[in-house]
Short mmCIF file of C-alpha atoms (C1' of nucleotides) in Angstrom, two decimals:
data_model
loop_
_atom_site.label_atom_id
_atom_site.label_comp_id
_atom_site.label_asym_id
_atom_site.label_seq_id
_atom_site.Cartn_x
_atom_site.Cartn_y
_atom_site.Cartn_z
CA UNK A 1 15.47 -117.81 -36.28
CA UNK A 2 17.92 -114.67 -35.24
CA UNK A 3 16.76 -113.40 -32.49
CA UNK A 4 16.00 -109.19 -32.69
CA UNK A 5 18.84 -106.95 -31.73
CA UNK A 6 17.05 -104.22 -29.94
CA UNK A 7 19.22 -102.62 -27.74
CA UNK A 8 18.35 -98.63 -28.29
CA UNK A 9 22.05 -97.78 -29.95
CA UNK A 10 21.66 -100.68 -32.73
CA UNK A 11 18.13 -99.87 -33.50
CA UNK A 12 18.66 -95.48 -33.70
CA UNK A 13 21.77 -96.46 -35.63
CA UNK A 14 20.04 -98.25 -38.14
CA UNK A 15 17.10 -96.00 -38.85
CA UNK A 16 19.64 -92.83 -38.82
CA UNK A 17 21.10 -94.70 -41.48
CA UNK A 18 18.50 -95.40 -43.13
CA UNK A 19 17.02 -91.91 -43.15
CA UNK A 20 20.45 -91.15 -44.88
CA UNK A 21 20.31 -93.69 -47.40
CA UNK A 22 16.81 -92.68 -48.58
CA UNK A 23 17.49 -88.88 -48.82
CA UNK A 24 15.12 -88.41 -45.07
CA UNK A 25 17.63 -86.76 -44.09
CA UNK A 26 18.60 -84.38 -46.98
CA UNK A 27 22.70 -84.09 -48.01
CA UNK A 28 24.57 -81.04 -46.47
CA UNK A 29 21.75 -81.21 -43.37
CA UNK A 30 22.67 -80.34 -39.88
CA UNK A 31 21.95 -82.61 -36.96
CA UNK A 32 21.30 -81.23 -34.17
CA UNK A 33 21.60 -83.65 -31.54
CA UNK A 34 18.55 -81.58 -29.28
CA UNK A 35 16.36 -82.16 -32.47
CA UNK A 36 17.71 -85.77 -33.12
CA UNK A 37 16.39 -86.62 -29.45
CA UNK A 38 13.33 -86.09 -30.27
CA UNK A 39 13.07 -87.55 -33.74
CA UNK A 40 14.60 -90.87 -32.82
CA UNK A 41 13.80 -90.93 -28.83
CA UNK A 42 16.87 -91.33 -27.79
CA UNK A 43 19.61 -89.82 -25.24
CA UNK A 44 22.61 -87.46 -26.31
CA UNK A 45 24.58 -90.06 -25.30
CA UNK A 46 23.59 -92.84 -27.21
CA UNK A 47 23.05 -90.50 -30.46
CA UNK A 48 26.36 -89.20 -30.59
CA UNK A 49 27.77 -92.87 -30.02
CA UNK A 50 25.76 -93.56 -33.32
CA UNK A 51 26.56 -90.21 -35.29
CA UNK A 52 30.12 -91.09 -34.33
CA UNK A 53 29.82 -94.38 -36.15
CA UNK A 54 28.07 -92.76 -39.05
CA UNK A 55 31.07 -90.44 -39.30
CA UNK A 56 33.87 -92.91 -39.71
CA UNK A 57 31.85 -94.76 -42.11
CA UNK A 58 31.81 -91.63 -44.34
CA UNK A 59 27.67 -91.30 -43.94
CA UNK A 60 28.08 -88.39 -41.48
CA UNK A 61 30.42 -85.05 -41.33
CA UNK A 62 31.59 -84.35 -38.22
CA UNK A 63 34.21 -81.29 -38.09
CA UNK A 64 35.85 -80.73 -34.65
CA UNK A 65 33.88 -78.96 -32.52
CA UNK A 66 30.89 -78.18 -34.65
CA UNK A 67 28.67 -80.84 -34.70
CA UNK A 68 27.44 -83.50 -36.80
CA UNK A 69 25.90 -83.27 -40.92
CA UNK A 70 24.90 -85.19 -42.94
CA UNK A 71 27.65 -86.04 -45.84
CA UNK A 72 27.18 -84.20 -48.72
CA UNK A 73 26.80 -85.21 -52.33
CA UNK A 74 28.40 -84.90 -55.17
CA UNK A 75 29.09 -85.86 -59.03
CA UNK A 76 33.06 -86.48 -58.34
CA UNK A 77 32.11 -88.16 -54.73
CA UNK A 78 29.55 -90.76 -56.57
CA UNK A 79 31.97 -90.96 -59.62
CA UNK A 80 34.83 -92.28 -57.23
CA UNK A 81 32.79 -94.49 -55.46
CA UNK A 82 31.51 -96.27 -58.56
CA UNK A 83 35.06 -96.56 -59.12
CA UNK A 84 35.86 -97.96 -56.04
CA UNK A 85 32.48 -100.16 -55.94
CA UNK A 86 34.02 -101.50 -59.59
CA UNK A 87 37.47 -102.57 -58.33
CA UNK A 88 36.31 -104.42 -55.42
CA UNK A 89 33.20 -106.05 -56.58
CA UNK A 90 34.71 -107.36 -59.43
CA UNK A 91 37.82 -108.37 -57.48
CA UNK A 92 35.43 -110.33 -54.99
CA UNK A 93 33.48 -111.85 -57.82
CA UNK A 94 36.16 -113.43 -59.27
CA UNK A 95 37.91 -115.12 -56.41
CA UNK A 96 33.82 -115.97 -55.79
CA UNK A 97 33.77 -117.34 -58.81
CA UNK A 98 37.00 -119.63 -58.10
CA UNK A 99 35.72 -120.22 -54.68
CA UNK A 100 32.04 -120.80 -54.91
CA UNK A 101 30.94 -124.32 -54.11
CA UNK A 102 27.42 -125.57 -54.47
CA UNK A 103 25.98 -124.07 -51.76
CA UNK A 104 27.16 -120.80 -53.41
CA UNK A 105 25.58 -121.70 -56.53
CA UNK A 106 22.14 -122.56 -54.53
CA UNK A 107 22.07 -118.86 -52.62
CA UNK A 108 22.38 -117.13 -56.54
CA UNK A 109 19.95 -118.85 -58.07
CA UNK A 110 17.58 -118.05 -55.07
CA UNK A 111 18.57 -114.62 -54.92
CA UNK A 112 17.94 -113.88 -58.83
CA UNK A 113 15.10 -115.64 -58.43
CA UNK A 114 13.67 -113.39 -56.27
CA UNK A 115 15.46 -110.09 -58.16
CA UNK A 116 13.74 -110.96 -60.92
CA UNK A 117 10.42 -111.50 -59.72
CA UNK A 118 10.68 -108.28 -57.95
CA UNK A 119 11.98 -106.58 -61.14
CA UNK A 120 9.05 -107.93 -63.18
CA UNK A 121 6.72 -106.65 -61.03
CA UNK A 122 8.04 -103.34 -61.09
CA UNK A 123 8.19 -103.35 -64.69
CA UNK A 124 4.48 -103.53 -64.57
CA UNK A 125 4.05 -100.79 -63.05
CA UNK A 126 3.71 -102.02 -59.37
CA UNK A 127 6.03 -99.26 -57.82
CA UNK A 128 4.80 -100.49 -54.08
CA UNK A 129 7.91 -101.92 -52.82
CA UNK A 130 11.31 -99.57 -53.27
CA UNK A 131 12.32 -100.46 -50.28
CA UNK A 132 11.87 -103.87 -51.20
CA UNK A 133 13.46 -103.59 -54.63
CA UNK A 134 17.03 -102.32 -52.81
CA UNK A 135 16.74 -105.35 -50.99
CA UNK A 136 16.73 -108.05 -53.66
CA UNK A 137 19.08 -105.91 -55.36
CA UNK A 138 21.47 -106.07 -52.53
CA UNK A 139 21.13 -109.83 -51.89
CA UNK A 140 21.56 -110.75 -55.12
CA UNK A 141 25.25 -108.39 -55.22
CA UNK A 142 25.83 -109.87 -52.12
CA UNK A 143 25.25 -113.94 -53.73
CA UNK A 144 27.32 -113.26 -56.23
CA UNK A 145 30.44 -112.27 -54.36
CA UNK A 146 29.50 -114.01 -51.09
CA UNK A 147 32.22 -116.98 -51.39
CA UNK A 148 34.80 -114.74 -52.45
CA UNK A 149 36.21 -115.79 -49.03
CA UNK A 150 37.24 -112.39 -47.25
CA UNK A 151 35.24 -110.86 -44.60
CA UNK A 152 37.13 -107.89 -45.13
CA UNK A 153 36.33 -107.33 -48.28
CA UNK A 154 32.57 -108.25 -48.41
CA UNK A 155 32.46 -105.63 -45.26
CA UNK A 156 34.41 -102.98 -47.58
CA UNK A 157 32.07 -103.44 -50.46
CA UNK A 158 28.79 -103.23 -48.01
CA UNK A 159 29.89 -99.70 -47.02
CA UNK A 160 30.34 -99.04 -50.64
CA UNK A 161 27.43 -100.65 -51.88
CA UNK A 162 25.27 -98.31 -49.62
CA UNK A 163 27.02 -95.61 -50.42
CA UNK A 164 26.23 -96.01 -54.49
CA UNK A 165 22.76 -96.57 -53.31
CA UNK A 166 22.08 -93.51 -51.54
CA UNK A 167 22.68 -91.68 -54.86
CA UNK A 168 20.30 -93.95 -56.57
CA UNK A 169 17.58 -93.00 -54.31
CA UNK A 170 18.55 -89.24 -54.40
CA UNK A 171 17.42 -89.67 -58.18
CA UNK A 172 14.84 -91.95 -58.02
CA UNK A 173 15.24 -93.01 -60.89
CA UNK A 174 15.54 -96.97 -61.89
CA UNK A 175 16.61 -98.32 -65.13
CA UNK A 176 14.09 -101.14 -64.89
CA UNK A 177 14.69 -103.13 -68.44
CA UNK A 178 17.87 -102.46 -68.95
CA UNK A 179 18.67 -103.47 -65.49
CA UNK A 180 16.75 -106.52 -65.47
CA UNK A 181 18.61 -107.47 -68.72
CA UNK A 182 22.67 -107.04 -67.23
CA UNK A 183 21.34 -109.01 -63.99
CA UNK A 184 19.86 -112.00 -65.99
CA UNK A 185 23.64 -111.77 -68.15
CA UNK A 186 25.76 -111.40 -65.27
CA UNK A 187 23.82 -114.42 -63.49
CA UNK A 188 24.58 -116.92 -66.11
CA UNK A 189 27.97 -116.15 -66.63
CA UNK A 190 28.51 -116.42 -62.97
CA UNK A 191 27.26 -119.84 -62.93
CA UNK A 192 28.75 -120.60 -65.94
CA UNK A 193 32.01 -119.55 -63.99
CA UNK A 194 33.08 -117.88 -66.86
CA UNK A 195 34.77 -114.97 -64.99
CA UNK A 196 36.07 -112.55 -67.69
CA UNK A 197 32.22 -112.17 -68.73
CA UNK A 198 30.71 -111.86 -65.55
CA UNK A 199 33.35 -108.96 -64.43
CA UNK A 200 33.24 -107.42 -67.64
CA UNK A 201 29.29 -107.25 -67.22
CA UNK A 202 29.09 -106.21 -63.57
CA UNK A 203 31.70 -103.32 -64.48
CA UNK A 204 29.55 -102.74 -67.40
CA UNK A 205 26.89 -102.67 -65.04
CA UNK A 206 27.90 -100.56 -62.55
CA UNK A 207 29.21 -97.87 -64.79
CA UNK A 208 25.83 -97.75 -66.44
CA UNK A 209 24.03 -96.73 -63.26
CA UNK A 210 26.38 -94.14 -62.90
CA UNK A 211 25.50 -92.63 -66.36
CA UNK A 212 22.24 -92.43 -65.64
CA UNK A 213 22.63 -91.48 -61.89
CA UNK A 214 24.91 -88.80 -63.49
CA UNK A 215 22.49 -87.74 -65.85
CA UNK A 216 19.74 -87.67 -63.88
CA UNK A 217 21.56 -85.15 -61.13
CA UNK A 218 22.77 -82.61 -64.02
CA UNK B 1 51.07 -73.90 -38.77
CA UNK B 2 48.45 -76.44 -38.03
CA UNK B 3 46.50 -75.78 -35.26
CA UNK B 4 46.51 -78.29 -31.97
CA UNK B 5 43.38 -80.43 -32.49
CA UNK B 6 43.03 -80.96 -28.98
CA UNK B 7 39.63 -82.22 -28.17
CA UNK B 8 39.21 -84.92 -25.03
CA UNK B 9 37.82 -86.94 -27.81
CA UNK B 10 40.02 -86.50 -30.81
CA UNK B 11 43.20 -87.25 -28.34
CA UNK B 12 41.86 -90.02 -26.80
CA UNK B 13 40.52 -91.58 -29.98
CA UNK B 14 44.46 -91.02 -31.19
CA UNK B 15 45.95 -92.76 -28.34
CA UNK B 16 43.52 -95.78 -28.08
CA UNK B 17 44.23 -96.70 -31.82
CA UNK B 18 47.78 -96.51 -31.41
CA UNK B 19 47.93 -98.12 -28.36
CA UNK B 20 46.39 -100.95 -30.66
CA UNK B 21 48.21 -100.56 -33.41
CA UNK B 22 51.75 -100.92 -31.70
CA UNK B 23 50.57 -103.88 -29.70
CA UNK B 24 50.40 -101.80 -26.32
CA UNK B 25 46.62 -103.19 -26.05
CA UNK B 26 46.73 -106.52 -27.03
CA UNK B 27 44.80 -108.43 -29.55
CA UNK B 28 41.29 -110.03 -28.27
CA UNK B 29 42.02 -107.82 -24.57
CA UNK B 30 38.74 -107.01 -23.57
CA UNK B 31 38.26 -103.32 -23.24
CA UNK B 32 36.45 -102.45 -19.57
CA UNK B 33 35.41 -99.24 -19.26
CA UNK B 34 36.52 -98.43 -15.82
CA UNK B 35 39.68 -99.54 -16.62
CA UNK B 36 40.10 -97.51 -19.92
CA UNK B 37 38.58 -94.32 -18.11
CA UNK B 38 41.41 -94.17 -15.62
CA UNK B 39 44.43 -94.97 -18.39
CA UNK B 40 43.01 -92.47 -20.39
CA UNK B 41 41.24 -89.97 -17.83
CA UNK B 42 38.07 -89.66 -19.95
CA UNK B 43 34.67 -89.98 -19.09
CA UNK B 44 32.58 -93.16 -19.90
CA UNK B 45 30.96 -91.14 -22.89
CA UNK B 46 34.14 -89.95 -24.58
CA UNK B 47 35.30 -93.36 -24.25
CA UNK B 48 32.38 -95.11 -25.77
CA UNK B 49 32.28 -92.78 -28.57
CA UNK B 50 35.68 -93.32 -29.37
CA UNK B 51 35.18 -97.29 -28.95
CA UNK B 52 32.38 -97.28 -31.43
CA UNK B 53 34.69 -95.29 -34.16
CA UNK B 54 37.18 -97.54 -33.93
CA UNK B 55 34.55 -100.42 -33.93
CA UNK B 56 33.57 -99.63 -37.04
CA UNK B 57 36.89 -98.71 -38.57
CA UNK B 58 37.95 -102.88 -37.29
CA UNK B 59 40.20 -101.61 -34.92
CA UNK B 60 37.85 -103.23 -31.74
CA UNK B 61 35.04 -105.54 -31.67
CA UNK B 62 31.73 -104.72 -30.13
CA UNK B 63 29.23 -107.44 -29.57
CA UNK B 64 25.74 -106.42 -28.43
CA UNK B 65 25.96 -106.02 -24.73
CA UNK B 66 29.47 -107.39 -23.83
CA UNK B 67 31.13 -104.45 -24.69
CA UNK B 68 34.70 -103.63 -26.20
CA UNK B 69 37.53 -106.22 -27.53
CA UNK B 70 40.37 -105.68 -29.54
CA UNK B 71 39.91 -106.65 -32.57
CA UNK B 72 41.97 -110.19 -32.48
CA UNK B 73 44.31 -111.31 -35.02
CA UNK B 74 44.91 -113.89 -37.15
CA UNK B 75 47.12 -115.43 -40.37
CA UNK B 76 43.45 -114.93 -42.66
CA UNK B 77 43.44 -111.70 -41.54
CA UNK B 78 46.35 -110.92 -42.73
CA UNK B 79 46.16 -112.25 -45.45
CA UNK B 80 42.91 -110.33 -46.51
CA UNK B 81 44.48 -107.56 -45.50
CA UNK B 82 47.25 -107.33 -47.69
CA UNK B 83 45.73 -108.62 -50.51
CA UNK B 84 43.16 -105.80 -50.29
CA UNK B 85 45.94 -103.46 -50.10
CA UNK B 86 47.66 -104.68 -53.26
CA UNK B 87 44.04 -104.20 -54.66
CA UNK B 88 43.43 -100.65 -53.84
CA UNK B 89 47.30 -99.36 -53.95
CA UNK B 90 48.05 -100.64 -57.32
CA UNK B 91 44.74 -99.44 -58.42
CA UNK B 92 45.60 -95.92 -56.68
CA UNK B 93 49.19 -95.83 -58.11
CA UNK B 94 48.06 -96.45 -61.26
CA UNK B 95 45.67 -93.07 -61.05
CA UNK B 96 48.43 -91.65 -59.48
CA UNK B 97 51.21 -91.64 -61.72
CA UNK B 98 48.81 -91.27 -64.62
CA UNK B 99 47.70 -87.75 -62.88
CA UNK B 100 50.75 -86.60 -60.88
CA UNK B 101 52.10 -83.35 -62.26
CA UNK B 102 54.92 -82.11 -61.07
CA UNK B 103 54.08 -80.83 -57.31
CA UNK B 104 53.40 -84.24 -57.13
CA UNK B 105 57.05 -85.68 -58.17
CA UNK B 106 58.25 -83.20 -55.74
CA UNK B 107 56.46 -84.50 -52.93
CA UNK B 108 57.63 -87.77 -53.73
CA UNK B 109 61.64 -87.33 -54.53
CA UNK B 110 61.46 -85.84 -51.04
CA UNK B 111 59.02 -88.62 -48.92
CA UNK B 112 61.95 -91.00 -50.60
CA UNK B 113 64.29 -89.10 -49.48
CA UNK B 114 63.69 -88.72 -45.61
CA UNK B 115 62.26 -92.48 -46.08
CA UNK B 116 66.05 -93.65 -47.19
CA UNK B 117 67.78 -91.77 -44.86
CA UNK B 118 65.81 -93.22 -42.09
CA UNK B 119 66.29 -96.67 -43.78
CA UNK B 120 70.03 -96.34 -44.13
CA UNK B 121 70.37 -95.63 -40.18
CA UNK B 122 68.12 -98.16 -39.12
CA UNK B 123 70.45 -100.34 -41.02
CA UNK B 124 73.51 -98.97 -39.32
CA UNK B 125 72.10 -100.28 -36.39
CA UNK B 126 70.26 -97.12 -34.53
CA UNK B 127 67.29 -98.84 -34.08
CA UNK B 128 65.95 -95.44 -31.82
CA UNK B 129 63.16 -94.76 -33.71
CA UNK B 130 60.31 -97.22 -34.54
CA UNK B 131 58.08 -94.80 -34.46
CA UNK B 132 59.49 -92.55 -37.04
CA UNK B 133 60.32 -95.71 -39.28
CA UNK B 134 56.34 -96.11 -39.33
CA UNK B 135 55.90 -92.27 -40.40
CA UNK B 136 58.31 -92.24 -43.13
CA UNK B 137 57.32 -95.84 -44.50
CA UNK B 138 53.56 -94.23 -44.43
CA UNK B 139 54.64 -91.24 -46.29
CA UNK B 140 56.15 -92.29 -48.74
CA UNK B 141 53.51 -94.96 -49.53
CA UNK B 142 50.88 -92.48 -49.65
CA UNK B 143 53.03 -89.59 -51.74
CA UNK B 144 53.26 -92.42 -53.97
CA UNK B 145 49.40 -92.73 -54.68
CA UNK B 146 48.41 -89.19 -53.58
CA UNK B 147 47.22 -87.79 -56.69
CA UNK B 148 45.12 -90.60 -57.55
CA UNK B 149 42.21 -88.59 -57.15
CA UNK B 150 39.81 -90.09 -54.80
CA UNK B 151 39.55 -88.76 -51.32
CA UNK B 152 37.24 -91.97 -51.15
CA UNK B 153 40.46 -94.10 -52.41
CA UNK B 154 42.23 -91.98 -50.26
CA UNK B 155 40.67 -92.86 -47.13
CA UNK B 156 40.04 -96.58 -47.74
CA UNK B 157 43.82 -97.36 -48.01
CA UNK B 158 44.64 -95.28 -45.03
CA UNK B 159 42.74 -97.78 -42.83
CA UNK B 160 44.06 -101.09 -44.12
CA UNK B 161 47.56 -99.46 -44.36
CA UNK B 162 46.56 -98.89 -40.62
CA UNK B 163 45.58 -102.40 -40.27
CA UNK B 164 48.67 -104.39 -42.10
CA UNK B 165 50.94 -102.20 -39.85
CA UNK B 166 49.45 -103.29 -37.10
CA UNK B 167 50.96 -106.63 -37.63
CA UNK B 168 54.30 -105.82 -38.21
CA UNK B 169 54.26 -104.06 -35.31
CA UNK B 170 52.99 -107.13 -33.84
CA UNK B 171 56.29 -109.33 -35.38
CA UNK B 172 58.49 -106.54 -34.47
CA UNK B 173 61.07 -107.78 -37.10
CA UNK B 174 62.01 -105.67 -40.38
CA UNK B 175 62.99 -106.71 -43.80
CA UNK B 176 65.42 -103.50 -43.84
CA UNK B 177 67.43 -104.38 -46.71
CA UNK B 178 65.49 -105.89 -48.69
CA UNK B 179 62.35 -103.47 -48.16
CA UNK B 180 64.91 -100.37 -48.64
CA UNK B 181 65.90 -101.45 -52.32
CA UNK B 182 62.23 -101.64 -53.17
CA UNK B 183 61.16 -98.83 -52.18
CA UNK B 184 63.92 -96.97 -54.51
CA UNK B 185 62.80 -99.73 -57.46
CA UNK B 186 59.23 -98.85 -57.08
CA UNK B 187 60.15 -94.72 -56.24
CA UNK B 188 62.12 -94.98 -59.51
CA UNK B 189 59.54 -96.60 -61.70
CA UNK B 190 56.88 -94.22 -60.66
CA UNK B 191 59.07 -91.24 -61.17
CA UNK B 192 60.15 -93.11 -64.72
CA UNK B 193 56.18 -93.07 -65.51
CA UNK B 194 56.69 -96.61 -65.90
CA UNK B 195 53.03 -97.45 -64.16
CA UNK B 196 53.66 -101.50 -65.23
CA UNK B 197 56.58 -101.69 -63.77
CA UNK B 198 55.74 -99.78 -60.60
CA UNK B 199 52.83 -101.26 -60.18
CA UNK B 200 54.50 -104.95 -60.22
CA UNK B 201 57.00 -103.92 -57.74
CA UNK B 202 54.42 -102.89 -55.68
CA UNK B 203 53.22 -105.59 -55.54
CA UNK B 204 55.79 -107.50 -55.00
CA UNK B 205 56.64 -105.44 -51.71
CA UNK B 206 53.73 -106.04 -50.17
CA UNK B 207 53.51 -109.56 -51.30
CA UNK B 208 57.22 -110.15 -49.71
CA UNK B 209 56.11 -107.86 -46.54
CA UNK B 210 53.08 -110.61 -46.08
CA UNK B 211 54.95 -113.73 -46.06
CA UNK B 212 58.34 -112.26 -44.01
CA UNK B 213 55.01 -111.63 -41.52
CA UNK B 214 52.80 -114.36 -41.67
CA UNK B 215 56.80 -116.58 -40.74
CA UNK B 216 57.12 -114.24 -38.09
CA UNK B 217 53.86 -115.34 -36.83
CA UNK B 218 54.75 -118.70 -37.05
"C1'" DA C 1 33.21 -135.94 -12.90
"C1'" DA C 2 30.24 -133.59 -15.99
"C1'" DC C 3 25.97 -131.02 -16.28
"C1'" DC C 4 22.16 -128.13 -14.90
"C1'" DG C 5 19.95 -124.09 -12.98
"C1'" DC C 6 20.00 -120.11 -10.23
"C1'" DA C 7 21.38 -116.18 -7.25
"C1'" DA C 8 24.86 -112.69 -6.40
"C1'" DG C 9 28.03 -109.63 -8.32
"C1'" DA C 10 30.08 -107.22 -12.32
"C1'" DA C 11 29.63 -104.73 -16.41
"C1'" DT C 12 27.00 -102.63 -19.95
"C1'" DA C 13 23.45 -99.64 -22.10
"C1'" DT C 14 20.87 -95.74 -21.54
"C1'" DA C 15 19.21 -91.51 -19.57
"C1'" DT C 16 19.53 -87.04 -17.23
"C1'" DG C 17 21.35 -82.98 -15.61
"C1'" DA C 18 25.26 -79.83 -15.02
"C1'" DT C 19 29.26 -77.08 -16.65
"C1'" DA C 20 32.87 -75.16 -19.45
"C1'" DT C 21 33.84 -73.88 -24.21
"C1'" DT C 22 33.10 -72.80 -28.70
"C1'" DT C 23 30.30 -71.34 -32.49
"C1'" DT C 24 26.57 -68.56 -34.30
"C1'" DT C 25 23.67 -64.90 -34.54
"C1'" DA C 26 22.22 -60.43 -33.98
"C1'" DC C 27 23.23 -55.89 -33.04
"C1'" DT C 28 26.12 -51.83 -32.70
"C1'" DT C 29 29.45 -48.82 -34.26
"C1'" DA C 30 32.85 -46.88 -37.23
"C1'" DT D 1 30.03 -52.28 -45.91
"C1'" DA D 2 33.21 -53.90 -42.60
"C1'" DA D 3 34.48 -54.95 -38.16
"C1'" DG D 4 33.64 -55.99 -33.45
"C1'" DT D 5 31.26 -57.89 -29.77
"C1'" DA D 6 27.74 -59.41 -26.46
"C1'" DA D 7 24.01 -62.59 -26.03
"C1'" DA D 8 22.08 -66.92 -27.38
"C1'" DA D 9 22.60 -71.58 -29.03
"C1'" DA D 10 25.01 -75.69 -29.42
"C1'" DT D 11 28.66 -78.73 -28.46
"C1'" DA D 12 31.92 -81.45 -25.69
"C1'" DT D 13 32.62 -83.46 -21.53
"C1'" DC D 14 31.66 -85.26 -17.13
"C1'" DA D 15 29.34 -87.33 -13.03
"C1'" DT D 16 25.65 -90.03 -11.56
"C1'" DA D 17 21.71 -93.01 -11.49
"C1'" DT D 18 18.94 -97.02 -13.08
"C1'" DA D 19 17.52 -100.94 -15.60
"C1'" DT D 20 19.32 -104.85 -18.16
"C1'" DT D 21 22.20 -108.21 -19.33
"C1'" DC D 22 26.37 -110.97 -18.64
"C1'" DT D 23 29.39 -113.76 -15.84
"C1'" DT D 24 30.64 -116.55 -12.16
"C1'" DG D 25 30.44 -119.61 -8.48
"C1'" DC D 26 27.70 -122.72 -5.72
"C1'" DG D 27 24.72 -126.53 -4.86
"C1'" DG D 28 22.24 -130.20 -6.31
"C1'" DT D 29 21.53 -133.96 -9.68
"C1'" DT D 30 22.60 -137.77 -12.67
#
DNA sequence: AACCGCAAGAATATATGATATTTTTACTTA
DNA sequence: TAAGTAAAAATATCATATATTCTTGCGGTT
């Protein structure tokens, strides 16, 4: 179907990114570009191309003349990007909501479909996939606001979405049931297109994760 | 009092994106290196770093293997773009003038100060400084949402205040009047604690901004 | 005239090595 | 302990080289 990207640069971006996202590379870490090469077998050149992009999207630190580390955490940093993650995706869901056409409708069915699946597996106790797990959880997000109809925002709330979910993974921590529950809720209302109740779930929703991410970092 | 931040990098990165943003390096040109390295006298590295940062702020475009555009423009984009600024400056004004103390009012009285000044002798006809217009419009915006709280918030707005200037640049045609007695409506309100209010005139500025723009581009 | 494929030329992506600066680190001295 | 500094480490920048990948123009075909 999509043919791989695989030039070097997209590929060390992505799994630089990745290592970020998963805590691989721990908060506050330094990069050093000769250890970098090594790691990810790639040139100085191409690796500071990518730790420049990490920078400006707020993944990577990279103070004038000293290098390149990995962003930091913390509970006021995760609190304003749950914020920020709120106001946006809730913004996008309703004009989604307005917009969505059938086709819309098809994708989020689909994509719960497989959420939930995934969700009732890990419920019993089949903790194989987390990897897997962010993925449907992402897709799903993503369905819900996907016909909200502005590139820029859907590429805003991607940064932010990954963002939130780097915390997540620092704690390792899911809220399985609960979880499950507010996805299932904010599914049907979405269809329903009753858009009051879906935003006042996902914000709901959101701001529960960060209670327990918050809780689980104290 | 500041010192010079005077990296090859940091200065070229500067001058590319402003070259963009005032229309010097126009939309959908494509970017060859050879070319940029002698405008800019930096080497193909510098260069590409720079291009990716500003690829992934949406200042340039960078396909897999075809190298650099600018980013092109267009009425939807526009329109995405201010509508996500009303979003997130309303939303930061809000936090703002909820947390402001008084530093904060005093920052403000004087950003609307210099800002009406420079208003009042655009409107008398010296039309010398463009450039400055651009600095005082931006600093008043953001004295008006700076203690909102969220470097995150913060940082967002910066680019797609970035990004809507861009095309009024592009138009090259000011709603002087008009804009000028908003700007003191919406200064006053904020001052007044009157976060409704401001927030509605707000708003409304950007809202009128959009469609003197989108005529423009007519 | 529109379409196809292909070879030559242009441009990009990536790597390597070199140099000038700046930052850190470690050590010395007051 | 504080301050100062020389040596070591790391960064920023550049020039060059090579392999790939685009782009373009030319014939040949339908």
């Amino acid at each position: 179907m999509d043919k791989r990207i695989s030039t070097v640069g997209s590929s060390t971006y992505q799994r630089i990114k990745r290592d970020i996202l998963f805590g691989e590379l721990e908060p506050g870490a330094k990069l050093k570009l000769e250890g970098l090469k090594t790691r990810y077998e790639a040139s100085l050149s191409t690796l500071r191309e990518t730790l420049n992009r990490l920078a400006s999207e707020g993944f990577v630190d990279a103070p004038e003349q000293r290098g390149f580390f990995v962003k930091p955490v913390s509970r006021d940093d995760l609190t304003e990007i749950a914020e920020l993650r709120i106001l946006l995706e809730c913004h996008a869901l309703e004009l989604s909501i307005r917009n969505g056409d059938t086709e819309w409708e098809g994708n989020l069915v689909s994509a719960h479909h497989k959420l939930h699946r995934m969700e009732q597996r890990l419920l019993d106790g089949d903790l194989s996939g987390k990897e897997d797990w962010k993925r449907y959880d992402w897709e799903f997000h993503l369905a819900m606001i996907e016909a909200c109809n502005s590139e820029n925002l859907l590429s805003l709330h991607s940064t932010l979405y990954d963002k939130y979910l780097r915390y997540q993974m620092l704690v390792l921590t899911f809220r399985g049931e609960e979880a499950a529950v507010e996805h299932k809720q904010m599914f049907e209302a979405a269809l329903d297109r009753d858009t009051e109740k879906a935003k006042s779930l996902l914000e709901q929703h959101i701001r529960n994760g960060l209670t327990h991410t918050l809780e689980a970092m104290a």
